[in-house]
mmCIF file of C-alpha atoms in Angstrom:
data_model
loop_
_atom_site.group_PDB
_atom_site.id
_atom_site.type_symbol
_atom_site.label_atom_id
_atom_site.label_comp_id
_atom_site.label_asym_id
_atom_site.label_seq_id
_atom_site.Cartn_x
_atom_site.Cartn_y
_atom_site.Cartn_z
ATOM 1 C CA MET B 1 91.468 73.580 52.643
ATOM 2 C CA GLY B 2 92.400 75.537 55.791
ATOM 3 C CA LEU B 3 90.856 78.645 57.185
ATOM 4 C CA ASN B 4 93.429 81.318 57.969
ATOM 5 C CA ILE B 5 92.353 83.981 60.407
ATOM 6 C CA LEU B 6 94.420 87.086 60.988
ATOM 7 C CA PHE B 7 93.737 88.858 64.267
ATOM 8 C CA ILE B 8 95.609 92.001 65.249
ATOM 9 C CA LEU B 9 95.470 93.240 68.816
ATOM 10 C CA PHE B 10 96.608 96.796 69.608
ATOM 11 C CA PHE B 11 97.493 97.292 73.254
ATOM 12 C CA GLY B 12 100.001 99.251 75.305
ATOM 13 C CA THR B 13 100.319 102.098 77.762
ATOM 14 C CA ARG B 14 99.811 105.786 77.274
ATOM 15 C CA PRO B 15 99.165 108.876 79.376
ATOM 16 C CA GLY B 16 95.651 110.206 79.759
ATOM 17 C CA LYS B 17 94.680 113.830 79.483
ATOM 18 C CA ALA B 18 96.359 116.008 82.117
ATOM 19 C CA LYS B 19 94.074 117.695 84.648
ATOM 20 C CA GLU B 20 94.932 121.109 86.041
ATOM 21 C CA ALA B 21 93.417 123.228 88.801
ATOM 22 C CA LYS B 22 94.405 126.606 90.211
ATOM 23 C CA LEU B 23 94.778 126.628 94.002
ATOM 24 C CA ALA B 24 93.119 129.877 95.008
ATOM 25 C CA GLY B 25 94.004 131.168 98.449
ATOM 26 C CA VAL B 26 96.909 128.747 98.989
ATOM 27 C CA PRO B 27 100.327 130.386 99.463
ATOM 28 C CA CYS B 28 103.510 128.990 97.945
ATOM 29 C CA PRO B 29 105.737 127.716 100.790
ATOM 30 C CA TYR B 30 108.855 129.034 99.007
ATOM 31 C CA CYS B 31 107.960 132.532 97.728
ATOM 32 C CA GLU B 32 104.807 132.972 99.880
ATOM 33 C CA ARG B 33 102.758 134.383 96.977
ATOM 34 C CA VAL B 34 99.046 133.578 97.116
ATOM 35 C CA GLY B 35 97.127 132.437 94.033
ATOM 36 C CA THR B 36 100.132 131.299 91.990
ATOM 37 C CA LEU B 37 99.921 127.534 92.623
ATOM 38 C CA ASN B 38 98.593 125.091 90.026
ATOM 39 C CA ALA B 39 97.917 121.407 90.718
ATOM 40 C CA TRP B 40 98.556 118.896 87.909
ATOM 41 C CA VAL B 41 97.552 115.223 87.686
ATOM 42 C CA GLN B 42 98.272 112.908 84.770
ATOM 43 C CA THR B 43 97.279 109.256 84.831
ATOM 44 C CA ARG B 44 98.881 106.463 82.794
ATOM 45 C CA PHE B 45 96.544 103.773 81.392
ATOM 46 C CA ILE B 46 96.795 100.365 79.779
ATOM 47 C CA HIS B 47 94.837 100.646 76.570
ATOM 48 C CA LEU B 48 93.266 98.157 74.212
ATOM 49 C CA PHE B 49 92.608 99.526 70.725
ATOM 50 C CA TRP B 50 93.351 103.009 72.158
ATOM 51 C CA ILE B 51 90.563 102.713 74.717
ATOM 52 C CA PRO B 52 91.753 103.124 78.339
ATOM 53 C CA VAL B 53 91.087 99.880 80.183
ATOM 54 C CA TYR B 54 93.063 99.975 83.435
ATOM 55 C CA ARG B 55 94.735 102.781 85.392
ATOM 56 C CA LEU B 56 98.429 102.089 86.063
ATOM 57 C CA SER B 57 99.684 105.112 87.943
ATOM 58 C CA SER B 58 99.215 108.820 88.487
ATOM 59 C CA ASN B 59 101.796 111.573 88.404
ATOM 60 C CA ALA B 60 100.693 114.474 90.603
ATOM 61 C CA PHE B 61 102.472 117.683 91.519
ATOM 62 C CA VAL B 62 101.895 121.329 92.392
ATOM 63 C CA ARG B 63 103.875 124.120 90.722
ATOM 64 C CA CYS B 64 104.189 127.801 91.538
ATOM 65 C CA GLU B 65 103.855 129.985 88.440
ATOM 66 C CA HIS B 66 105.824 132.784 90.091
ATOM 67 C CA CYS B 67 108.984 131.079 91.397
ATOM 68 C CA LYS B 68 108.610 127.904 89.253
ATOM 69 C CA LYS B 69 109.149 125.634 92.278
ATOM 70 C CA ALA B 70 107.409 122.257 92.059
ATOM 71 C CA TYR B 71 106.151 120.170 94.971
ATOM 72 C CA GLU B 72 105.227 116.498 94.991
ATOM 73 C CA GLY B 73 104.695 113.776 97.560
ATOM 74 C CA ASP B 74 105.779 114.734 101.078
ATOM 75 C CA GLU B 75 106.778 118.249 99.993
ATOM 76 C CA CYS B 76 103.102 119.192 99.563
ATOM 77 C CA THR B 77 101.224 120.933 102.344
ATOM 78 C CA PRO B 78 97.925 119.375 103.520
ATOM 79 C CA ARG B 79 95.941 121.878 101.406
ATOM 80 C CA MET B 80 97.984 120.954 98.323
ATOM 81 C CA GLN B 81 97.471 117.236 98.949
ATOM 82 C CA GLU B 82 93.733 117.801 99.357
ATOM 83 C CA ALA B 83 93.584 119.566 95.964
ATOM 84 C CA LEU B 84 95.579 116.779 94.303
ATOM 85 C CA GLN B 85 93.275 114.092 95.749
ATOM 86 C CA LYS B 86 90.250 116.008 94.487
ATOM 87 C CA LEU B 87 91.758 116.191 90.987
ATOM 88 C CA LYS B 88 92.553 112.463 90.983
ATOM 89 C CA LYS B 89 88.910 111.620 91.743
ATOM 90 C CA GLU B 90 87.595 113.689 88.803
#
């Protein structure tokens, strides 16, 4: 008489909740409007039973709500990069 055990393991990757912050006092390099930039950070996690276990990567960018131009990586000014780093730490 054998003992059969069924064990199901749910794991995978999925994005976490996106974080957003308005960059007050920072002008858009393209249209030069102040107060129209928003910073966005979304992190991708490995999950086990839908619980985030390990951070894989982060997608971070800044977008102007007026001209719709997006900046990421080296395109960001030092003030934009500072805001993105602050969001990533939260």
